[in-house]
GROMACS .gro file of C-alpha atoms in nm:
model
  510
    1UNK     CA    1  -2.630  -1.593  -1.349
    2UNK     CA    2  -2.269  -1.629  -1.230
    3UNK     CA    3  -2.199  -1.945  -1.396
    4UNK     CA    4  -2.381  -1.846  -1.714
    5UNK     CA    5  -2.167  -1.522  -1.731
    6UNK     CA    6  -1.839  -1.719  -1.653
    7UNK     CA    7  -1.903  -1.977  -1.918
    8UNK     CA    8  -1.990  -1.700  -2.174
    9UNK     CA    9  -1.655  -1.545  -2.115
   10UNK     CA   10  -1.487  -1.875  -2.129
   11UNK     CA   11  -1.635  -1.964  -2.454
   12UNK     CA   12  -1.552  -1.634  -2.612
   13UNK     CA   13  -1.189  -1.659  -2.500
   14UNK     CA   14  -1.157  -2.010  -2.614
   15UNK     CA   15  -1.288  -1.921  -2.970
   16UNK     CA   16  -1.041  -1.620  -2.984
   17UNK     CA   17  -0.737  -1.824  -2.866
   18UNK     CA   18  -0.825  -2.162  -3.029
   19UNK     CA   19  -0.887  -2.332  -2.699
   20UNK     CA   20  -0.515  -2.357  -2.621
   21UNK     CA   21  -0.351  -2.378  -2.266
   22UNK     CA   22  -0.141  -2.062  -2.194
   23UNK     CA   23   0.231  -2.088  -2.148
   24UNK     CA   24   0.417  -1.764  -2.088
   25UNK     CA   25   0.680  -1.746  -2.369
   26UNK     CA   26   0.753  -1.363  -2.384
   27UNK     CA   27   0.664  -1.364  -2.749
   28UNK     CA   28   0.485  -1.035  -2.900
   29UNK     CA   29   0.099  -1.024  -2.915
   30UNK     CA   30  -0.117  -0.776  -3.099
   31UNK     CA   31  -0.419  -0.742  -2.861
   32UNK     CA   32  -0.438  -0.823  -2.490
   33UNK     CA   33  -0.638  -1.144  -2.390
   34UNK     CA   34  -0.780  -1.340  -2.096
   35UNK     CA   35  -0.707  -1.696  -2.074
   36UNK     CA   36  -0.899  -1.906  -1.799
   37UNK     CA   37  -0.686  -2.146  -1.605
   38UNK     CA   38  -0.573  -2.264  -1.263
   39UNK     CA   39  -0.573  -2.022  -0.983
   40UNK     CA   40  -0.230  -1.876  -0.878
   41UNK     CA   41  -0.011  -2.006  -0.562
   42UNK     CA   42   0.026  -1.710  -0.338
   43UNK     CA   43   0.297  -1.713  -0.064
   44UNK     CA   44   0.064  -1.843   0.187
   45UNK     CA   45  -0.241  -2.073   0.097
   46UNK     CA   46  -0.592  -1.884   0.058
   47UNK     CA   47  -0.878  -2.107   0.118
   48UNK     CA   48  -1.101  -1.883  -0.101
   49UNK     CA   49  -0.891  -1.961  -0.416
   50UNK     CA   50  -1.027  -2.322  -0.400
   51UNK     CA   51  -1.387  -2.175  -0.516
   52UNK     CA   52  -1.241  -1.896  -0.730
   53UNK     CA   53  -1.257  -1.867  -1.104
   54UNK     CA   54  -0.914  -1.793  -1.228
   55UNK     CA   55  -0.697  -1.726  -1.534
   56UNK     CA   56  -0.424  -1.497  -1.676
   57UNK     CA   57  -0.452  -1.161  -1.853
   58UNK     CA   58  -0.176  -1.143  -2.129
   59UNK     CA   59  -0.068  -0.790  -2.210
   60UNK     CA   60   0.207  -0.607  -2.385
   61UNK     CA   61   0.498  -0.537  -2.151
   62UNK     CA   62   0.543  -0.182  -2.300
   63UNK     CA   63   0.273  -0.028  -2.509
   64UNK     CA   64   0.484   0.255  -2.617
   65UNK     CA   65   0.685   0.021  -2.843
   66UNK     CA   66   0.548  -0.201  -3.129
   67UNK     CA   67   0.634  -0.554  -3.123
   68UNK     CA   68   0.701  -0.558  -2.735
   69UNK     CA   69   0.696  -0.896  -2.595
   70UNK     CA   70   0.399  -0.998  -2.353
   71UNK     CA   71   0.381  -1.043  -1.992
   72UNK     CA   72   0.073  -1.222  -1.786
   73UNK     CA   73  -0.100  -1.127  -1.469
   74UNK     CA   74  -0.303  -1.349  -1.238
   75UNK     CA   75  -0.653  -1.301  -1.219
   76UNK     CA   76  -0.886  -1.448  -0.950
   77UNK     CA   77  -1.277  -1.402  -0.938
   78UNK     CA   78  -1.450  -1.462  -0.604
   79UNK     CA   79  -1.816  -1.535  -0.662
   80UNK     CA   80  -2.096  -1.318  -0.493
   81UNK     CA   81  -2.226  -1.498  -0.176
   82UNK     CA   82  -2.576  -1.404  -0.284
   83UNK     CA   83  -2.777  -1.626  -0.520
   84UNK     CA   84  -2.887  -1.305  -0.718
   85UNK     CA   85  -2.578  -1.096  -0.743
   86UNK     CA   86  -2.557  -0.763  -0.896
   87UNK     CA   87  -2.410  -0.756  -1.261
   88UNK     CA   88  -2.140  -0.496  -1.176
   89UNK     CA   89  -1.858  -0.655  -0.993
   90UNK     CA   90  -1.596  -0.492  -0.781
   91UNK     CA   91  -1.217  -0.488  -0.869
   92UNK     CA   92  -0.972  -0.477  -0.592
   93UNK     CA   93  -0.654  -0.272  -0.619
   94UNK     CA   94  -0.369  -0.357  -0.383
   95UNK     CA   95  -0.131  -0.150  -0.186
   96UNK     CA   96   0.257  -0.119  -0.203
   97UNK     CA   97   0.349  -0.051  -0.453
   98UNK     CA   98   0.448  -0.418  -0.513
   99UNK     CA   99   0.186  -0.598  -0.324
  100UNK     CA  100  -0.016  -0.863  -0.516
  101UNK     CA  101  -0.390  -0.819  -0.497
  102UNK     CA  102  -0.430  -1.217  -0.476
  103UNK     CA  103  -0.266  -1.183  -0.130
  104UNK     CA  104  -0.517  -0.943  -0.018
  105UNK     CA  105  -0.831  -1.157  -0.078
  106UNK     CA  106  -0.872  -1.240   0.289
  107UNK     CA  107  -0.896  -0.867   0.367
  108UNK     CA  108  -1.149  -0.800   0.100
  109UNK     CA  109  -1.363  -1.095   0.200
  110UNK     CA  110  -1.343  -1.014   0.574
  111UNK     CA  111  -1.529  -0.697   0.473
  112UNK     CA  112  -1.795  -0.913   0.274
  113UNK     CA  113  -1.720  -0.710  -0.032
  114UNK     CA  114  -1.851  -1.030  -0.220
  115UNK     CA  115  -2.197  -1.013  -0.040
  116UNK     CA  116  -2.375  -0.935  -0.369
  117UNK     CA  117  -2.115  -0.875  -0.614
  118UNK     CA  118  -1.834  -1.079  -0.759
  119UNK     CA  119  -1.485  -0.934  -0.656
  120UNK     CA  120  -1.207  -0.955  -0.909
  121UNK     CA  121  -0.833  -0.958  -0.813
  122UNK     CA  122  -0.572  -0.868  -1.060
  123UNK     CA  123  -0.196  -0.913  -0.986
  124UNK     CA  124  -0.023  -0.593  -1.089
  125UNK     CA  125   0.262  -0.620  -1.326
  126UNK     CA  126   0.571  -0.739  -1.152
  127UNK     CA  127   0.412  -0.872  -0.840
  128UNK     CA  128   0.440  -1.218  -0.691
  129UNK     CA  129   0.197  -1.414  -0.899
  130UNK     CA  130   0.263  -1.220  -1.214
  131UNK     CA  131   0.497  -1.339  -1.488
  132UNK     CA  132   0.756  -1.223  -1.485
  133UNK     CA  133   0.775  -1.200  -1.105
  134UNK     CA  134   0.985  -0.920  -1.027
  135UNK     CA  135   1.068  -0.991  -0.651
  136UNK     CA  136   1.405  -1.009  -0.509
  137UNK     CA  137   1.535  -1.129  -0.162
  138UNK     CA  138   1.838  -0.899  -0.154
  139UNK     CA  139   1.628  -0.581  -0.105
  140UNK     CA  140   1.389  -0.750   0.121
  141UNK     CA  141   1.696  -0.852   0.361
  142UNK     CA  142   1.824  -0.506   0.397
  143UNK     CA  143   1.599  -0.416   0.689
  144UNK     CA  144   1.714  -0.720   0.889
  145UNK     CA  145   2.095  -0.687   0.797
  146UNK     CA  146   2.101  -0.336   0.924
  147UNK     CA  147   1.911  -0.376   1.241
  148UNK     CA  148   2.222  -0.289   1.443
  149UNK     CA  149   2.313   0.008   1.238
  150UNK     CA  150   2.184   0.380   1.286
  151UNK     CA  151   1.883   0.404   1.063
  152UNK     CA  152   1.989   0.729   0.914
  153UNK     CA  153   2.356   0.665   0.881
  154UNK     CA  154   2.550   0.684   0.550
  155UNK     CA  155   2.661   0.325   0.586
  156UNK     CA  156   2.306   0.210   0.632
  157UNK     CA  157   2.203   0.394   0.310
  158UNK     CA  158   2.506   0.244   0.134
  159UNK     CA  159   2.392  -0.110   0.253
  160UNK     CA  160   2.048  -0.026   0.101
  161UNK     CA  161   2.168   0.098  -0.244
  162UNK     CA  162   2.403  -0.198  -0.271
  163UNK     CA  163   2.100  -0.422  -0.204
  164UNK     CA  164   1.911  -0.242  -0.475
  165UNK     CA  165   2.191  -0.289  -0.720
  166UNK     CA  166   2.191  -0.654  -0.657
  167UNK     CA  167   1.798  -0.645  -0.686
  168UNK     CA  168   1.820  -0.479  -1.012
  169UNK     CA  169   2.063  -0.730  -1.129
  170UNK     CA  170   1.817  -1.021  -1.024
  171UNK     CA  171   1.515  -0.874  -1.186
  172UNK     CA  172   1.692  -0.765  -1.497
  173UNK     CA  173   1.757  -1.128  -1.588
  174UNK     CA  174   1.355  -1.154  -1.614
  175UNK     CA  175   1.294  -0.831  -1.807
  176UNK     CA  176   1.494  -0.585  -2.017
  177UNK     CA  177   1.239  -0.329  -1.959
  178UNK     CA  178   1.205  -0.205  -1.612
  179UNK     CA  179   1.079   0.135  -1.704
  180UNK     CA  180   0.744  -0.049  -1.810
  181UNK     CA  181   0.654  -0.131  -1.445
  182UNK     CA  182   0.449   0.179  -1.351
  183UNK     CA  183   0.107   0.292  -1.276
  184UNK     CA  184   0.029   0.431  -1.626
  185UNK     CA  185   0.085   0.087  -1.784
  186UNK     CA  186  -0.103  -0.088  -1.491
  187UNK     CA  187  -0.415   0.136  -1.546
  188UNK     CA  188  -0.403   0.008  -1.903
  189UNK     CA  189  -0.377  -0.341  -1.801
  190UNK     CA  190  -0.682  -0.302  -1.570
  191UNK     CA  191  -0.889  -0.161  -1.866
  192UNK     CA  192  -0.764  -0.450  -2.085
  193UNK     CA  193  -0.898  -0.690  -1.813
  194UNK     CA  194  -1.237  -0.522  -1.815
  195UNK     CA  195  -1.266  -0.546  -2.180
  196UNK     CA  196  -1.135  -0.891  -2.195
  197UNK     CA  197  -1.400  -1.012  -1.945
  198UNK     CA  198  -1.668  -0.822  -2.130
  199UNK     CA  199  -1.776  -0.620  -1.832
  200UNK     CA  200  -1.987  -0.319  -1.922
  201UNK     CA  201  -1.940  -0.132  -1.583
  202UNK     CA  202  -1.764  -0.228  -1.274
  203UNK     CA  203  -1.673  -0.093  -0.937
  204UNK     CA  204  -1.322  -0.008  -0.798
  205UNK     CA  205  -1.188  -0.049  -0.434
  206UNK     CA  206  -0.822   0.063  -0.382
  207UNK     CA  207  -0.629   0.061  -0.067
  208UNK     CA  208  -0.309   0.259   0.014
  209UNK     CA  209  -0.082   0.271  -0.298
  210UNK     CA  210  -0.392   0.125  -0.480
  211UNK     CA  211  -0.577   0.466  -0.432
  212UNK     CA  212  -0.302   0.617  -0.655
  213UNK     CA  213  -0.368   0.332  -0.894
  214UNK     CA  214  -0.744   0.397  -0.877
  215UNK     CA  215  -0.707   0.772  -0.922
  216UNK     CA  216  -0.499   0.715  -1.223
  217UNK     CA  217  -0.728   0.450  -1.362
  218UNK     CA  218  -1.031   0.691  -1.321
  219UNK     CA  219  -0.845   0.957  -1.516
  220UNK     CA  220  -0.743   0.736  -1.804
  221UNK     CA  221  -1.032   0.511  -1.840
  222UNK     CA  222  -1.351   0.650  -1.670
  223UNK     CA  223  -1.595   0.504  -1.929
  224UNK     CA  224  -1.615   0.155  -1.771
  225UNK     CA  225  -1.653   0.266  -1.411
  226UNK     CA  226  -1.981   0.269  -1.221
  227UNK     CA  227  -1.820   0.376  -0.882
  228UNK     CA  228  -1.492   0.412  -0.686
  229UNK     CA  229  -1.401   0.366  -0.325
  230UNK     CA  230  -1.044   0.465  -0.203
  231UNK     CA  231  -0.910   0.378   0.134
  232UNK     CA  232  -0.599   0.523   0.274
  233UNK     CA  233  -0.547   0.801   0.006
  234UNK     CA  234  -0.210   0.871  -0.169
  235UNK     CA  235  -0.283   1.145  -0.420
  236UNK     CA  236  -0.087   1.113  -0.748
  237UNK     CA  237   0.009   1.487  -0.737
  238UNK     CA  238   0.152   1.469  -0.381
  239UNK     CA  239   0.294   1.109  -0.384
  240UNK     CA  240   0.636   1.057  -0.254
  241UNK     CA  241   0.858   1.181   0.035
  242UNK     CA  242   0.664   1.514   0.099
  243UNK     CA  243   0.346   1.328   0.133
  244UNK     CA  244   0.519   1.060   0.357
  245UNK     CA  245   0.632   1.342   0.594
  246UNK     CA  246   0.295   1.520   0.580
  247UNK     CA  247   0.122   1.185   0.664
  248UNK     CA  248   0.363   1.111   0.951
  249UNK     CA  249   0.316   1.435   1.107
  250UNK     CA  250  -0.078   1.428   1.112
  251UNK     CA  251  -0.093   1.060   1.219
  252UNK     CA  252   0.165   1.049   1.496
  253UNK     CA  253   0.038   1.372   1.625
  254UNK     CA  254  -0.338   1.241   1.623
  255UNK     CA  255  -0.226   0.962   1.859
  256UNK     CA  256  -0.068   1.193   2.090
  257UNK     CA  257  -0.366   1.437   2.097
  258UNK     CA  258  -0.593   1.137   2.161
  259UNK     CA  259  -0.385   1.056   2.474
  260UNK     CA  260  -0.383   1.402   2.593
  261UNK     CA  261  -0.760   1.413   2.545
  262UNK     CA  262  -0.816   1.122   2.781
  263UNK     CA  263  -0.749   1.191   3.153
  264UNK     CA  264  -0.589   0.856   3.257
  265UNK     CA  265  -0.343   0.869   2.952
  266UNK     CA  266  -0.261   1.241   3.001
  267UNK     CA  267  -0.218   1.188   3.378
  268UNK     CA  268   0.012   0.871   3.342
  269UNK     CA  269   0.219   0.990   3.052
  270UNK     CA  270   0.217   1.369   3.048
  271UNK     CA  271   0.301   1.551   2.729
  272UNK     CA  272   0.390   1.230   2.554
  273UNK     CA  273   0.444   1.422   2.211
  274UNK     CA  274   0.714   1.630   2.382
  275UNK     CA  275   0.880   1.319   2.527
  276UNK     CA  276   0.886   1.161   2.170
  277UNK     CA  277   1.043   1.461   2.014
  278UNK     CA  278   1.311   1.477   2.295
  279UNK     CA  279   1.380   1.114   2.240
  280UNK     CA  280   1.414   1.145   1.873
  281UNK     CA  281   1.684   1.413   1.901
  282UNK     CA  282   1.850   1.239   2.196
  283UNK     CA  283   1.890   0.891   2.011
  284UNK     CA  284   1.978   1.048   1.683
  285UNK     CA  285   2.265   1.226   1.853
  286UNK     CA  286   2.373   0.911   2.040
  287UNK     CA  287   2.220   0.592   1.895
  288UNK     CA  288   2.226   0.301   2.136
  289UNK     CA  289   2.236  -0.074   2.086
  290UNK     CA  290   1.987  -0.295   2.279
  291UNK     CA  291   1.942  -0.664   2.300
  292UNK     CA  292   1.599  -0.805   2.276
  293UNK     CA  293   1.424  -1.146   2.240
  294UNK     CA  294   1.225  -1.179   1.925
  295UNK     CA  295   0.976  -1.470   1.897
  296UNK     CA  296   1.097  -1.752   1.656
  297UNK     CA  297   1.466  -1.651   1.697
  298UNK     CA  298   1.719  -1.830   1.933
  299UNK     CA  299   1.921  -1.589   2.162
  300UNK     CA  300   1.889  -1.206   2.167
  301UNK     CA  301   1.892  -0.975   1.878
  302UNK     CA  302   2.098  -0.653   1.869
  303UNK     CA  303   1.884  -0.353   1.760
  304UNK     CA  304   2.023   0.004   1.722
  305UNK     CA  305   1.782   0.271   1.846
  306UNK     CA  306   1.830   0.600   1.676
  307UNK     CA  307   1.609   0.912   1.602
  308UNK     CA  308   1.512   0.801   1.263
  309UNK     CA  309   1.425   0.452   1.380
  310UNK     CA  310   1.194   0.603   1.636
  311UNK     CA  311   1.012   0.800   1.384
  312UNK     CA  312   0.964   0.507   1.143
  313UNK     CA  313   0.862   0.276   1.432
  314UNK     CA  314   0.603   0.528   1.543
  315UNK     CA  315   0.474   0.553   1.193
  316UNK     CA  316   0.461   0.172   1.152
  317UNK     CA  317   0.402  -0.045   1.352
  318UNK     CA  318   0.329   0.227   1.618
  319UNK     CA  319   0.009   0.386   1.494
  320UNK     CA  320  -0.132   0.053   1.393
  321UNK     CA  321  -0.124  -0.043   1.763
  322UNK     CA  322  -0.193   0.323   1.873
  323UNK     CA  323  -0.317   0.195   2.225
  324UNK     CA  324   0.036   0.100   2.306
  325UNK     CA  325   0.222   0.400   2.152
  326UNK     CA  326   0.234   0.612   2.478
  327UNK     CA  327   0.314   0.331   2.712
  328UNK     CA  328   0.610   0.226   2.465
  329UNK     CA  329   0.758   0.571   2.436
  330UNK     CA  330   0.721   0.640   2.810
  331UNK     CA  331   0.893   0.302   2.888
  332UNK     CA  332   1.196   0.405   2.652
  333UNK     CA  333   1.228   0.740   2.836
  334UNK     CA  334   1.243   0.561   3.168
  335UNK     CA  335   1.511   0.295   3.061
  336UNK     CA  336   1.300   0.015   2.905
  337UNK     CA  337   1.358  -0.003   2.530
  338UNK     CA  338   1.211  -0.367   2.495
  339UNK     CA  339   0.860  -0.264   2.365
  340UNK     CA  340   1.001  -0.056   2.081
  341UNK     CA  341   1.310  -0.263   1.995
  342UNK     CA  342   1.144  -0.589   1.993
  343UNK     CA  343   0.837  -0.479   1.776
  344UNK     CA  344   1.087  -0.310   1.548
  345UNK     CA  345   1.286  -0.616   1.493
  346UNK     CA  346   1.020  -0.893   1.463
  347UNK     CA  347   0.869  -0.804   1.123
  348UNK     CA  348   1.212  -0.740   0.963
  349UNK     CA  349   1.326  -1.091   1.075
  350UNK     CA  350   1.007  -1.266   0.959
  351UNK     CA  351   1.117  -1.515   0.681
  352UNK     CA  352   0.763  -1.499   0.540
  353UNK     CA  353   0.820  -1.135   0.421
  354UNK     CA  354   1.116  -1.237   0.203
  355UNK     CA  355   1.082  -1.249  -0.173
  356UNK     CA  356   0.712  -1.146  -0.165
  357UNK     CA  357   0.705  -0.777  -0.261
  358UNK     CA  358   0.722  -0.698  -0.632
  359UNK     CA  359   1.025  -0.486  -0.604
  360UNK     CA  360   1.040  -0.419  -0.962
  361UNK     CA  361   0.699  -0.247  -0.944
  362UNK     CA  362   0.797  -0.060  -0.613
  363UNK     CA  363   1.105   0.088  -0.765
  364UNK     CA  364   0.941   0.148  -1.103
  365UNK     CA  365   0.658   0.346  -0.942
  366UNK     CA  366   0.877   0.522  -0.658
  367UNK     CA  367   1.171   0.594  -0.903
  368UNK     CA  368   0.970   0.688  -1.213
  369UNK     CA  369   0.680   0.863  -1.059
  370UNK     CA  370   0.761   0.996  -0.724
  371UNK     CA  371   1.138   1.088  -0.678
  372UNK     CA  372   1.178   1.268  -1.025
  373UNK     CA  373   0.896   1.521  -0.927
  374UNK     CA  374   1.043   1.632  -0.584
  375UNK     CA  375   1.378   1.740  -0.466
  376UNK     CA  376   1.570   1.650  -0.133
  377UNK     CA  377   1.496   2.027  -0.041
  378UNK     CA  378   1.120   1.980  -0.072
  379UNK     CA  379   1.122   1.655   0.110
  380UNK     CA  380   1.320   1.806   0.391
  381UNK     CA  381   1.103   2.112   0.415
  382UNK     CA  382   0.782   1.893   0.449
  383UNK     CA  383   0.963   1.705   0.732
  384UNK     CA  384   1.027   2.027   0.905
  385UNK     CA  385   0.684   2.151   0.880
  386UNK     CA  386   0.579   1.816   1.044
  387UNK     CA  387   0.848   1.813   1.296
  388UNK     CA  388   1.026   2.151   1.331
  389UNK     CA  389   1.286   2.026   1.596
  390UNK     CA  390   1.418   1.724   1.422
  391UNK     CA  391   1.771   1.724   1.287
  392UNK     CA  392   1.863   1.730   0.911
  393UNK     CA  393   1.978   1.375   0.927
  394UNK     CA  394   1.627   1.262   1.025
  395UNK     CA  395   1.447   1.489   0.793
  396UNK     CA  396   1.640   1.354   0.484
  397UNK     CA  397   1.473   1.028   0.495
  398UNK     CA  398   1.095   1.029   0.466
  399UNK     CA  399   0.923   0.757   0.641
  400UNK     CA  400   0.877   0.429   0.445
  401UNK     CA  401   1.105   0.583   0.163
  402UNK     CA  402   1.450   0.603   0.323
  403UNK     CA  403   1.743   0.673   0.094
  404UNK     CA  404   1.512   0.683  -0.220
  405UNK     CA  405   1.721   0.921  -0.423
  406UNK     CA  406   2.031   0.702  -0.374
  407UNK     CA  407   1.830   0.390  -0.457
  408UNK     CA  408   1.679   0.537  -0.764
  409UNK     CA  409   2.018   0.625  -0.905
  410UNK     CA  410   2.104   0.255  -0.849
  411UNK     CA  411   1.766   0.144  -1.012
  412UNK     CA  412   1.820   0.386  -1.313
  413UNK     CA  413   1.484   0.414  -1.497
  414UNK     CA  414   1.359   0.710  -1.670
  415UNK     CA  415   1.096   0.961  -1.521
  416UNK     CA  416   0.747   0.857  -1.629
  417UNK     CA  417   0.538   1.133  -1.805
  418UNK     CA  418   0.426   1.400  -1.572
  419UNK     CA  419   0.065   1.318  -1.656
  420UNK     CA  420   0.115   1.057  -1.388
  421UNK     CA  421   0.103   1.350  -1.139
  422UNK     CA  422  -0.202   1.510  -1.269
  423UNK     CA  423  -0.506   1.548  -1.017
  424UNK     CA  424  -0.793   1.337  -1.118
  425UNK     CA  425  -1.112   1.534  -1.212
  426UNK     CA  426  -1.419   1.307  -1.216
  427UNK     CA  427  -1.795   1.311  -1.141
  428UNK     CA  428  -1.792   0.949  -1.094
  429UNK     CA  429  -1.942   0.843  -0.743
  430UNK     CA  430  -1.648   0.819  -0.513
  431UNK     CA  431  -1.610   0.709  -0.146
  432UNK     CA  432  -1.302   0.845   0.016
  433UNK     CA  433  -1.220   0.672   0.344
  434UNK     CA  434  -0.961   0.832   0.561
  435UNK     CA  435  -0.833   0.700   0.917
  436UNK     CA  436  -0.773   0.941   1.201
  437UNK     CA  437  -0.422   0.784   1.300
  438UNK     CA  438  -0.304   0.728   0.951
  439UNK     CA  439   0.060   0.813   0.954
  440UNK     CA  440   0.132   0.670   0.596
  441UNK     CA  441  -0.148   0.852   0.394
  442UNK     CA  442  -0.265   1.149   0.581
  443UNK     CA  443  -0.639   1.181   0.673
  444UNK     CA  444  -0.631   1.525   0.507
  445UNK     CA  445  -0.549   1.377   0.171
  446UNK     CA  446  -0.915   1.269   0.137
  447UNK     CA  447  -1.034   1.640   0.130
  448UNK     CA  448  -0.748   1.717  -0.098
  449UNK     CA  449  -0.845   1.466  -0.371
  450UNK     CA  450  -1.217   1.537  -0.308
  451UNK     CA  451  -1.165   1.907  -0.442
  452UNK     CA  452  -1.172   1.765  -0.797
  453UNK     CA  453  -1.430   1.493  -0.724
  454UNK     CA  454  -1.756   1.680  -0.680
  455UNK     CA  455  -1.966   1.359  -0.652
  456UNK     CA  456  -1.760   1.218  -0.368
  457UNK     CA  457  -1.842   1.133  -0.003
  458UNK     CA  458  -1.548   1.180   0.240
  459UNK     CA  459  -1.538   0.986   0.569
  460UNK     CA  460  -1.282   0.957   0.839
  461UNK     CA  461  -1.285   0.647   1.055
  462UNK     CA  462  -1.184   0.756   1.416
  463UNK     CA  463  -0.917   0.583   1.631
  464UNK     CA  464  -0.766   0.374   1.369
  465UNK     CA  465  -0.452   0.389   1.138
  466UNK     CA  466  -0.360   0.333   0.786
  467UNK     CA  467  -0.626   0.148   0.574
  468UNK     CA  468  -0.949   0.127   0.760
  469UNK     CA  469  -1.049  -0.200   0.593
  470UNK     CA  470  -0.738  -0.374   0.743
  471UNK     CA  471  -0.756  -0.220   1.096
  472UNK     CA  472  -0.686  -0.439   1.399
  473UNK     CA  473  -0.995  -0.279   1.564
  474UNK     CA  474  -1.299  -0.487   1.508
  475UNK     CA  475  -1.518  -0.195   1.564
  476UNK     CA  476  -1.339   0.041   1.320
  477UNK     CA  477  -1.331  -0.268   1.072
  478UNK     CA  478  -1.696  -0.313   1.085
  479UNK     CA  479  -1.771   0.045   1.038
  480UNK     CA  480  -1.550   0.077   0.718
  481UNK     CA  481  -1.701  -0.249   0.587
  482UNK     CA  482  -2.061  -0.137   0.631
  483UNK     CA  483  -1.985   0.203   0.473
  484UNK     CA  484  -1.816   0.056   0.172
  485UNK     CA  485  -2.107  -0.210   0.113
  486UNK     CA  486  -2.373   0.065   0.146
  487UNK     CA  487  -2.174   0.274  -0.093
  488UNK     CA  488  -2.148   0.020  -0.365
  489UNK     CA  489  -2.515  -0.071  -0.323
  490UNK     CA  490  -2.624   0.301  -0.349
  491UNK     CA  491  -2.317   0.534  -0.434
  492UNK     CA  492  -2.493   0.856  -0.367
  493UNK     CA  493  -2.666   0.733  -0.037
  494UNK     CA  494  -2.373   0.576   0.163
  495UNK     CA  495  -2.460   0.505   0.531
  496UNK     CA  496  -2.197   0.653   0.741
  497UNK     CA  497  -2.372   0.670   1.078
  498UNK     CA  498  -2.157   0.387   1.226
  499UNK     CA  499  -1.880   0.646   1.248
  500UNK     CA  500  -2.036   0.798   1.569
  501UNK     CA  501  -2.023   0.442   1.714
  502UNK     CA  502  -1.648   0.361   1.699
  503UNK     CA  503  -1.515   0.362   2.062
  504UNK     CA  504  -1.232   0.574   2.177
  505UNK     CA  505  -0.893   0.417   2.182
  506UNK     CA  506  -0.828   0.244   2.516
  507UNK     CA  507  -0.469   0.334   2.572
  508UNK     CA  508  -0.248   0.087   2.778
  509UNK     CA  509  -0.184   0.228   3.122
  510UNK     CA  510   0.118   0.104   3.302
   0.00000   0.00000   0.00000
């Protein structure tokens, strides 16, 4: 059946396009189209692409203006493992904003989403395998270049906005319409793909920012959707710095409560939450440079520990390795900064992450959809609700979105229509997956979006951080995988029983 369907699609496309090979020219086109072709080349090889069916979706760059030029997005279809697959495939929506869905193929296949359905991956506009590719090394190098600067200092922010200006200069050479890289346009791209592939109904799986994307798509194009699963929910009405602080407070404190509730952790580390809060204030007032060894780098690296840096470290990577968080904080309090400083520096110095994020989409979404709809005052207030004792210098910079007001002034794109902030009201079957330690998209956001999704199933995977599907915990992974597969097989009868079997976090005791 799979081969028959694919060749039917191929034949229809070739008739429509005169069997020509696709070359990106930037010329205008009247209708979107899909052109079969070679699979894209992601930053790192992905074995599954060798057996994928691929092509490119050609769409208008800006649907609001007639005669706009076209752009193209990579498409990869991983066939179902079953010899008798279901007819309704799953389409995967990546995180970020700015991650390329093609790069997340291994995550989806690890969960065996393709057990009995094809899984479709569309590179969102501006991402790595899209054309144009709106990546830039200048913004990506900012984090490494400021490792020895206080995280919240004005000079650090200036370095970031300077990098943003340079990034804008780089990507502006590839497009004259940075304002067209947003979630509303991407939702229309997704619907164009469904229609181009002649799919009557499909299922959606979105992670992290991909949940914002999925909820927007549900609101704009509900007719072609059978069911939706969202994992690590970032609700469109809340998205931005306010949501980031809410999430940080919930996720970080969930880890501290779990330590408190286990006698060995509580006995060894005491009130680790109080220790953390004291260290944030101490190091924000008096930042300290430490030297650490980072794998793959000769010599030692200078890392500045400040209060804002400690907050961001605890959000990520901290909660993702929750078992090590109390021990790392305790070590810093007793004179050993190595666990925190080294794990802070390593990902920022990893060359594999340079030039990969679709910065054009990241800034398009954050500057067009998030920042215009909140103020510095509302962001600070959200931070103060989460952490009442933190100084203003920390609270001004929401985790994962530092210096965004300054950066968005540099990026200079207009605000997107307020419709992008509208709650999604839908009776479509929806699986809402939260994670107990999620410090990037709060577990409470699942219940929030479910208020207008009456046909939803809301679950929280215990003892795991942001995006349960990508957790480093095998047991939590297995549970998220099983729930998702059972949901797509029977959307109103998802089997969530595995939640009770996920073991408690085994905190490191030193």
